[in-house]
């Protein structure tokens, strides 16, 4: 608890209706709903809070909202903190599983239910509220603040790097706070310093012009076997990724990173119980721990397999087509294109030139150098608000997001903090945040801005 606690709550309550109005707009980027309206609404919120704002849309895609707040009289205008947020949300489906109307924010048991409240509209609003509260306080705004609020995060941010590259000067900042953050199952605030990247592939093979009677299996191979054999060469039965040159791409973590991971709390038994796992964790057979696997190593996953007859009863056939979806989560050292190159070369070398491999989508990984001073600022300010033993630094989240371009074009350390909790249900029905977490989120941003500027 800090001396900002009361004012954070006061300004959060004062602006609650504004947050609700933002939540009422159906900003479903996948369906192009409410985009222009929301971008204008967000821009107006920034202006009403005393900032400058502009919509950038000259490079295609949904508009990017730029925001700027100048440091107050007693503040340090040589320092700038950038917030990254997004104003778009996931589709509300399945609607019949919602207990409230998804776009009518509803308070039940001290929680706000609405699509987009956790991901990411309340986080955006908590930052605006923190700025307003600081401006109204005797301290004033302690540093410059900028906003980059995009409308395509939920569809993979296809245009974000274009805007970051062209407008690198406009968004220039010393540090960046990412869109979100969440408390874990033990009520600890998890501050994330990065994201894993992803490379998503489709592997397919065609072995004949038509499906063939399976009596011909005596002399003819089929697509299903070919693909299964090809896949079996990329990961062995002990879960080691066996693609030549793949392991070597990984950048060795620093001592500090290894130490951070060793101390990262992870409950194996809870994972096994939660999912009702029928097998031990794969790290039982790997030369590194579960914690290291989650944070420091890439994955190699068959996400889907399709071939031949899978209906009721029997059908004897040689399938002529087979297809697999493969997802690879990336850590520093791996990029989607280079992963494609080593996979392609590996398949060719193993004699599987006939397996067609396509990179469907890719996002590069990003990890902030945790020896940066800003990491200590974010952690220490969080400890003041959440408690000394209630804050965890995670090197990179297991998930993926468009951080890489911010590192590339703006060269800033990036850390995530926010107002969600373990049952916020982002992307799911009944998405919610707890109002108490929202107040704390505002308070944390206030303390953080003050800490960063001093
Ligand atoms: Zn999302």
Short mmCIF file of N, CA and C and ligand atoms in Angstrom, two decimals, residues 119 153-154 427, ligand 1:
data_model
loop_
_atom_site.label_atom_id
_atom_site.label_comp_id
_atom_site.label_asym_id
_atom_site.label_seq_id
_atom_site.Cartn_x
_atom_site.Cartn_y
_atom_site.Cartn_z
N UNK A 119 -8.50 -8.04 -21.45
CA UNK A 119 -7.63 -8.04 -22.64
C UNK A 119 -8.25 -7.13 -23.68
N UNK A 153 -4.21 -6.30 -32.54
CA UNK A 153 -3.45 -7.27 -31.73
C UNK A 153 -4.11 -8.64 -31.79
N UNK A 154 -5.42 -8.66 -31.75
CA UNK A 154 -6.13 -9.94 -31.68
C UNK A 154 -6.19 -10.66 -33.04
N UNK A 427 -10.20 -13.99 -23.80
CA UNK A 427 -10.61 -14.74 -25.00
C UNK A 427 -11.77 -15.69 -24.73
ZN1 LIG B 1 -5.85 -11.18 -26.60
#
